[in-house]
PDB file of N, CA and C in Angstrom:
ATOM      1  N   UNK R   1     121.338 124.074 157.649  1.00 60.00           N
ATOM      2  CA  UNK R   1     122.014 123.081 156.466  1.00 60.00           C
ATOM      3  C   UNK R   1     120.449 122.990 155.785  1.00 60.00           C
ATOM      4  N   UNK R   2     120.513 122.959 154.413  1.00 64.00           N
ATOM      5  CA  UNK R   2     119.310 122.231 153.851  1.00 64.00           C
ATOM      6  C   UNK R   2     119.907 121.087 153.771  1.00 64.00           C
ATOM      7  N   UNK R   3     118.785 120.127 154.039  1.00 64.00           N
ATOM      8  CA  UNK R   3     118.654 118.859 153.660  1.00 64.00           C
ATOM      9  C   UNK R   3     118.794 118.573 151.973  1.00 64.00           C
ATOM     10  N   UNK R   4     119.249 117.565 151.590  1.00 63.00           N
ATOM     11  CA  UNK R   4     119.198 116.987 150.105  1.00 63.00           C
ATOM     12  C   UNK R   4     118.213 115.869 149.898  1.00 63.00           C
ATOM     13  N   UNK R   5     117.305 115.629 149.315  1.00 60.00           N
ATOM     14  CA  UNK R   5     116.937 114.856 149.369  1.00 60.00           C
ATOM     15  C   UNK R   5     117.508 113.461 148.568  1.00 60.00           C
ATOM     16  N   UNK R   6     117.287 112.510 148.574  1.00 62.00           N
ATOM     17  CA  UNK R   6     117.930 111.496 147.631  1.00 62.00           C
ATOM     18  C   UNK R   6     116.832 110.729 146.402  1.00 62.00           C
ATOM     19  N   UNK R   7     115.845 111.320 146.759  1.00 61.00           N
ATOM     20  CA  UNK R   7     114.664 110.004 146.440  1.00 61.00           C
ATOM     21  C   UNK R   7     113.714 110.856 144.950  1.00 61.00           C
ATOM     22  N   UNK R   8     114.247 110.060 144.168  1.00 60.00           N
ATOM     23  CA  UNK R   8     114.169 110.988 142.775  1.00 60.00           C
ATOM     24  C   UNK R   8     112.679 111.079 142.694  1.00 60.00           C
ATOM     25  N   UNK R   9     112.473 112.357 141.719  1.00 62.00           N
ATOM     26  CA  UNK R   9     111.293 112.931 141.935  1.00 62.00           C
ATOM     27  C   UNK R   9     110.588 112.246 140.567  1.00 62.00           C
ATOM     28  N   UNK R  10     111.815 111.666 139.678  1.00 60.00           N
ATOM     29  CA  UNK R  10     111.365 111.768 138.023  1.00 60.00           C
ATOM     30  C   UNK R  10     110.208 110.571 137.790  1.00 60.00           C
ATOM     31  N   UNK R  11     109.200 111.637 137.061  1.00 65.00           N
ATOM     32  CA  UNK R  11     108.026 110.574 136.973  1.00 65.00           C
ATOM     33  C   UNK R  11     107.736 109.290 136.404  1.00 65.00           C
ATOM     34  N   UNK R  12     109.436 109.444 135.486  1.00 65.00           N
ATOM     35  CA  UNK R  12     109.619 108.198 134.496  1.00 65.00           C
ATOM     36  C   UNK R  12     110.227 107.313 134.869  1.00 65.00           C
ATOM     37  N   UNK R  13     109.519 106.057 135.348  1.00 60.00           N
ATOM     38  CA  UNK R  13     110.491 104.687 135.662  1.00 60.00           C
ATOM     39  C   UNK R  13     112.038 104.541 135.046  1.00 60.00           C
ATOM     40  N   UNK R  14     112.886 104.054 135.694  1.00 59.00           N
ATOM     41  CA  UNK R  14     114.080 103.582 135.143  1.00 59.00           C
ATOM     42  C   UNK R  14     113.543 102.822 134.118  1.00 59.00           C
ATOM     43  N   UNK R  15     114.626 102.785 133.342  1.00 57.00           N
ATOM     44  CA  UNK R  15     114.665 101.223 132.182  1.00 57.00           C
ATOM     45  C   UNK R  15     115.267 100.498 132.732  1.00 57.00           C
ATOM     46  N   UNK R  16     114.885  99.363 132.317  1.00 56.00           N
ATOM     47  CA  UNK R  16     115.426  97.454 132.379  1.00 56.00           C
ATOM     48  C   UNK R  16     115.105  97.444 131.175  1.00 56.00           C
ATOM     49  N   UNK R  17     115.686  95.829 130.861  1.00 55.00           N
ATOM     50  CA  UNK R  17     115.942  95.043 130.309  1.00 55.00           C
ATOM     51  C   UNK R  17     116.506  95.346 129.058  1.00 55.00           C
ATOM     52  N   UNK R  18     117.657  96.180 129.185  1.00 55.00           N
ATOM     53  CA  UNK R  18     118.346  96.624 127.839  1.00 55.00           C
ATOM     54  C   UNK R  18     117.945  97.930 127.271  1.00 55.00           C
ATOM     55  N   UNK R  19     117.270  98.704 128.453  1.00 54.00           N
ATOM     56  CA  UNK R  19     117.390  99.967 128.030  1.00 54.00           C
ATOM     57  C   UNK R  19     116.037 100.210 126.534  1.00 54.00           C
ATOM     58  N   UNK R  20     115.495  99.023 126.924  1.00 57.00           N
ATOM     59  CA  UNK R  20     113.959  99.321 125.782  1.00 57.00           C
ATOM     60  C   UNK R  20     113.050  99.054 126.256  1.00 57.00           C
ATOM     61  N   UNK R  21     111.880 100.338 126.056  1.00 61.00           N
ATOM     62  CA  UNK R  21     111.044 100.130 126.517  1.00 61.00           C
ATOM     63  C   UNK R  21     109.315  99.384 125.436  1.00 61.00           C
ATOM     64  N   UNK R  22     108.573  99.627 126.178  1.00 60.00           N
ATOM     65  CA  UNK R  22     107.068  99.224 125.181  1.00 60.00           C
ATOM     66  C   UNK R  22     106.644 100.222 124.064  1.00 60.00           C
ATOM     67  N   UNK R  23     107.010 101.185 124.204  1.00 72.00           N
ATOM     68  CA  UNK R  23     106.689 101.807 123.024  1.00 72.00           C
ATOM     69  C   UNK R  23     107.279 101.417 121.592  1.00 72.00           C
ATOM     70  N   UNK R  24     107.810 101.388 121.228  1.00 78.00           N
ATOM     71  CA  UNK R  24     108.480 100.462 119.852  1.00 78.00           C
ATOM     72  C   UNK R  24     107.527  99.303 119.609  1.00 78.00           C
ATOM     73  N   UNK R  25     107.208  98.402 120.474  1.00 86.00           N
ATOM     74  CA  UNK R  25     106.441  97.589 120.147  1.00 86.00           C
ATOM     75  C   UNK R  25     105.120  98.091 119.707  1.00 86.00           C
ATOM     76  N   UNK R  26     104.530  99.311 120.996  1.00 88.00           N
ATOM     77  CA  UNK R  26     103.289  99.828 120.300  1.00 88.00           C
ATOM     78  C   UNK R  26     102.929 100.502 119.428  1.00 88.00           C
ATOM     79  N   UNK R  27     103.983 101.361 118.990  1.00 90.00           N
ATOM     80  CA  UNK R  27     103.962 101.934 117.335  1.00 90.00           C
ATOM     81  C   UNK R  27     104.032 100.888 116.277  1.00 90.00           C
ATOM     82  N   UNK R  28     104.899  99.268 116.357  1.00 92.00           N
ATOM     83  CA  UNK R  28     104.953  98.770 115.200  1.00 92.00           C
ATOM     84  C   UNK R  28     103.668  98.324 115.340  1.00 92.00           C
ATOM     85  N   UNK R  29     103.012  97.677 116.712  1.00 92.00           N
ATOM     86  CA  UNK R  29     101.427  97.232 116.349  1.00 92.00           C
ATOM     87  C   UNK R  29     100.802  98.122 115.916  1.00 92.00           C
ATOM     88  N   UNK R  30     100.569  99.512 115.692  1.00 93.00           N
ATOM     89  CA  UNK R  30      99.646  99.901 115.458  1.00 93.00           C
ATOM     90  C   UNK R  30      99.680 100.154 114.188  1.00 93.00           C
ATOM     91  N   UNK R  31     101.273 100.524 113.690  1.00 94.00           N
ATOM     92  CA  UNK R  31     101.490 100.450 112.306  1.00 94.00           C
ATOM     93  C   UNK R  31     100.926  99.228 111.685  1.00 94.00           C
ATOM     94  N   UNK R  32     101.103  98.461 111.787  1.00 95.00           N
ATOM     95  CA  UNK R  32     100.694  96.504 111.264  1.00 95.00           C
ATOM     96  C   UNK R  32      99.450  96.989 111.544  1.00 95.00           C
ATOM     97  N   UNK R  33      98.165  97.500 112.404  1.00 95.00           N
ATOM     98  CA  UNK R  33      97.057  96.930 112.172  1.00 95.00           C
ATOM     99  C   UNK R  33      96.585  98.671 111.261  1.00 95.00           C
ATOM    100  N   UNK R  34      97.234  99.255 111.031  1.00 95.00           N
ATOM    101  CA  UNK R  34      96.899 100.793 110.160  1.00 95.00           C
ATOM    102  C   UNK R  34      96.872  99.784 109.056  1.00 95.00           C
ATOM    103  N   UNK R  35      97.811  99.281 108.396  1.00 93.00           N
ATOM    104  CA  UNK R  35      98.351  98.665 106.956  1.00 93.00           C
ATOM    105  C   UNK R  35      97.468  97.589 106.896  1.00 93.00           C
ATOM    106  N   UNK R  36      97.167  96.588 107.879  1.00 92.00           N
ATOM    107  CA  UNK R  36      96.299  95.644 107.895  1.00 92.00           C
ATOM    108  C   UNK R  36      94.910  96.467 107.315  1.00 92.00           C
ATOM    109  N   UNK R  37      94.283  97.304 107.925  1.00 90.00           N
ATOM    110  CA  UNK R  37      92.664  98.103 107.830  1.00 90.00           C
ATOM    111  C   UNK R  37      92.579  98.515 106.254  1.00 90.00           C
ATOM    112  N   UNK R  38      93.741  99.223 106.110  1.00 88.00           N
ATOM    113  CA  UNK R  38      94.075  99.747 104.712  1.00 88.00           C
ATOM    114  C   UNK R  38      93.763  99.078 103.606  1.00 88.00           C
ATOM    115  N   UNK R  39      94.186  97.564 103.455  1.00 85.00           N
ATOM    116  CA  UNK R  39      94.676  96.715 102.541  1.00 85.00           C
ATOM    117  C   UNK R  39      92.971  95.821 102.786  1.00 85.00           C
ATOM    118  N   UNK R  40      92.698  95.840 104.230  1.00 83.00           N
ATOM    119  CA  UNK R  40      90.794  95.555 103.850  1.00 83.00           C
ATOM    120  C   UNK R  40      90.142  96.298 103.357  1.00 83.00           C
ATOM    121  N   UNK R  41      90.177  97.742 103.622  1.00 81.00           N
ATOM    122  CA  UNK R  41      89.252  98.355 102.840  1.00 81.00           C
ATOM    123  C   UNK R  41      89.354  98.535 101.010  1.00 81.00           C
ATOM    124  N   UNK R  42      90.553  98.969 100.996  1.00 76.00           N
ATOM    125  CA  UNK R  42      91.080  98.604  99.521  1.00 76.00           C
ATOM    126  C   UNK R  42      90.815  97.434  98.540  1.00 76.00           C
ATOM    127  N   UNK R  43      91.176  96.594  99.308  1.00 71.00           N
ATOM    128  CA  UNK R  43      90.674  95.347  98.472  1.00 71.00           C
ATOM    129  C   UNK R  43      89.535  94.612  98.341  1.00 71.00           C
ATOM    130  N   UNK R  44      88.789  95.297  99.488  1.00 66.00           N
ATOM    131  CA  UNK R  44      87.560  94.962  99.005  1.00 66.00           C
ATOM    132  C   UNK R  44      86.306  95.782  97.768  1.00 66.00           C
ATOM    133  N   UNK R  45      86.841  96.853  97.781  1.00 65.00           N
ATOM    134  CA  UNK R  45      86.387  97.829  96.828  1.00 65.00           C
ATOM    135  C   UNK R  45      86.770  97.826  95.424  1.00 65.00           C
ATOM    136  N   UNK R  46      88.326  97.168  95.424  1.00 63.00           N
ATOM    137  CA  UNK R  46      88.564  96.849  94.126  1.00 63.00           C
ATOM    138  C   UNK R  46      87.760  95.717  93.250  1.00 63.00           C
ATOM    139  N   UNK R  47      87.484  95.859  91.820  1.00 65.00           N
ATOM    140  CA  UNK R  47      87.170  95.085  91.166  1.00 65.00           C
ATOM    141  C   UNK R  47      88.221  93.787  90.554  1.00 65.00           C
ATOM    142  N   UNK R  48      88.184  92.757  90.569  1.00 67.00           N
ATOM    143  CA  UNK R  48      88.871  92.101  90.282  1.00 67.00           C
ATOM    144  C   UNK R  48      89.280  92.242  88.953  1.00 67.00           C
ATOM    145  N   UNK R  49      90.351  91.664  88.602  1.00 67.00           N
ATOM    146  CA  UNK R  49      91.025  92.101  87.448  1.00 67.00           C
ATOM    147  C   UNK R  49      90.384  91.280  86.464  1.00 67.00           C
ATOM    148  N   UNK R  50      89.649  89.707  86.347  1.00 68.00           N
ATOM    149  CA  UNK R  50      89.178  89.201  85.609  1.00 68.00           C
ATOM    150  C   UNK R  50      87.782  89.336  85.122  1.00 68.00           C
ATOM    151  N   UNK R  51      87.199  90.227  86.058  1.00 69.00           N
ATOM    152  CA  UNK R  51      85.805  91.045  85.633  1.00 69.00           C
ATOM    153  C   UNK R  51      85.779  90.833  84.008  1.00 69.00           C
ATOM    154  N   UNK R  52      87.019  91.584  83.199  1.00 79.00           N
ATOM    155  CA  UNK R  52      86.307  91.877  82.024  1.00 79.00           C
ATOM    156  C   UNK R  52      86.263  90.435  81.096  1.00 79.00           C
ATOM    157  N   UNK R  53      87.219  90.026  81.533  1.00 84.00           N
ATOM    158  CA  UNK R  53      87.497  88.759  80.365  1.00 84.00           C
ATOM    159  C   UNK R  53      86.579  87.673  80.009  1.00 84.00           C
ATOM    160  N   UNK R  54      86.586  87.444  79.101  1.00 86.00           N
ATOM    161  CA  UNK R  54      85.442  86.157  78.515  1.00 86.00           C
ATOM    162  C   UNK R  54      85.384  85.046  79.283  1.00 86.00           C
ATOM    163  N   UNK R  55      84.334  84.273  79.135  1.00 88.00           N
ATOM    164  CA  UNK R  55      84.508  83.072  79.768  1.00 88.00           C
ATOM    165  C   UNK R  55      84.746  81.844  78.371  1.00 88.00           C
ATOM    166  N   UNK R  56      85.189  80.472  78.762  1.00 93.00           N
ATOM    167  CA  UNK R  56      85.263  79.829  77.747  1.00 93.00           C
ATOM    168  C   UNK R  56      84.360  79.850  76.648  1.00 93.00           C
ATOM    169  N   UNK R  57      83.304  79.714  76.731  1.00 93.00           N
ATOM    170  CA  UNK R  57      82.062  79.567  76.199  1.00 93.00           C
ATOM    171  C   UNK R  57      82.164  80.644  75.269  1.00 93.00           C
ATOM    172  N   UNK R  58      82.528  81.669  75.666  1.00 93.00           N
ATOM    173  CA  UNK R  58      82.213  82.630  75.067  1.00 93.00           C
ATOM    174  C   UNK R  58      83.192  82.489  73.334  1.00 93.00           C
ATOM    175  N   UNK R  59      84.617  82.387  74.256  1.00 94.00           N
ATOM    176  CA  UNK R  59      85.890  82.406  73.275  1.00 94.00           C
ATOM    177  C   UNK R  59      85.477  80.980  72.490  1.00 94.00           C
ATOM    178  N   UNK R  60      84.569  80.031  72.517  1.00 95.00           N
ATOM    179  CA  UNK R  60      84.193  78.899  71.765  1.00 95.00           C
ATOM    180  C   UNK R  60      83.192  79.532  70.341  1.00 95.00           C
ATOM    181  N   UNK R  61      82.801  80.121  71.166  1.00 94.00           N
ATOM    182  CA  UNK R  61      81.129  81.020  70.392  1.00 94.00           C
ATOM    183  C   UNK R  61      82.042  81.684  69.038  1.00 94.00           C
ATOM    184  N   UNK R  62      82.947  82.894  69.811  1.00 95.00           N
ATOM    185  CA  UNK R  62      83.390  83.154  68.636  1.00 95.00           C
ATOM    186  C   UNK R  62      84.710  83.143  67.921  1.00 95.00           C
ATOM    187  N   UNK R  63      84.954  81.741  68.396  1.00 95.00           N
ATOM    188  CA  UNK R  63      86.020  81.344  67.048  1.00 95.00           C
ATOM    189  C   UNK R  63      84.869  80.617  66.193  1.00 95.00           C
ATOM    190  N   UNK R  64      83.886  80.186  66.459  1.00 93.00           N
ATOM    191  CA  UNK R  64      82.938  79.505  65.917  1.00 93.00           C
ATOM    192  C   UNK R  64      82.228  80.458  64.835  1.00 93.00           C
ATOM    193  N   UNK R  65      82.436  82.020  65.059  1.00 86.00           N
ATOM    194  CA  UNK R  65      81.499  82.544  63.845  1.00 86.00           C
ATOM    195  C   UNK R  65      82.908  82.678  62.959  1.00 86.00           C
TER     196      UNK R  65
END
């Protein structure tokens, strides 16, 4: 008779702590890092919105003319 092995040969360990693994946390951290990186790159390249507005002294000079 052939012996049945009762030891599991599953390479993945049994899930513990409510069935949650670390993968969702890693995905969330990677997604957050990607978003922060994109905002840092795009934010530093874009010109400020107020760059074309005249200064207060320019407004006063224009009113005087």
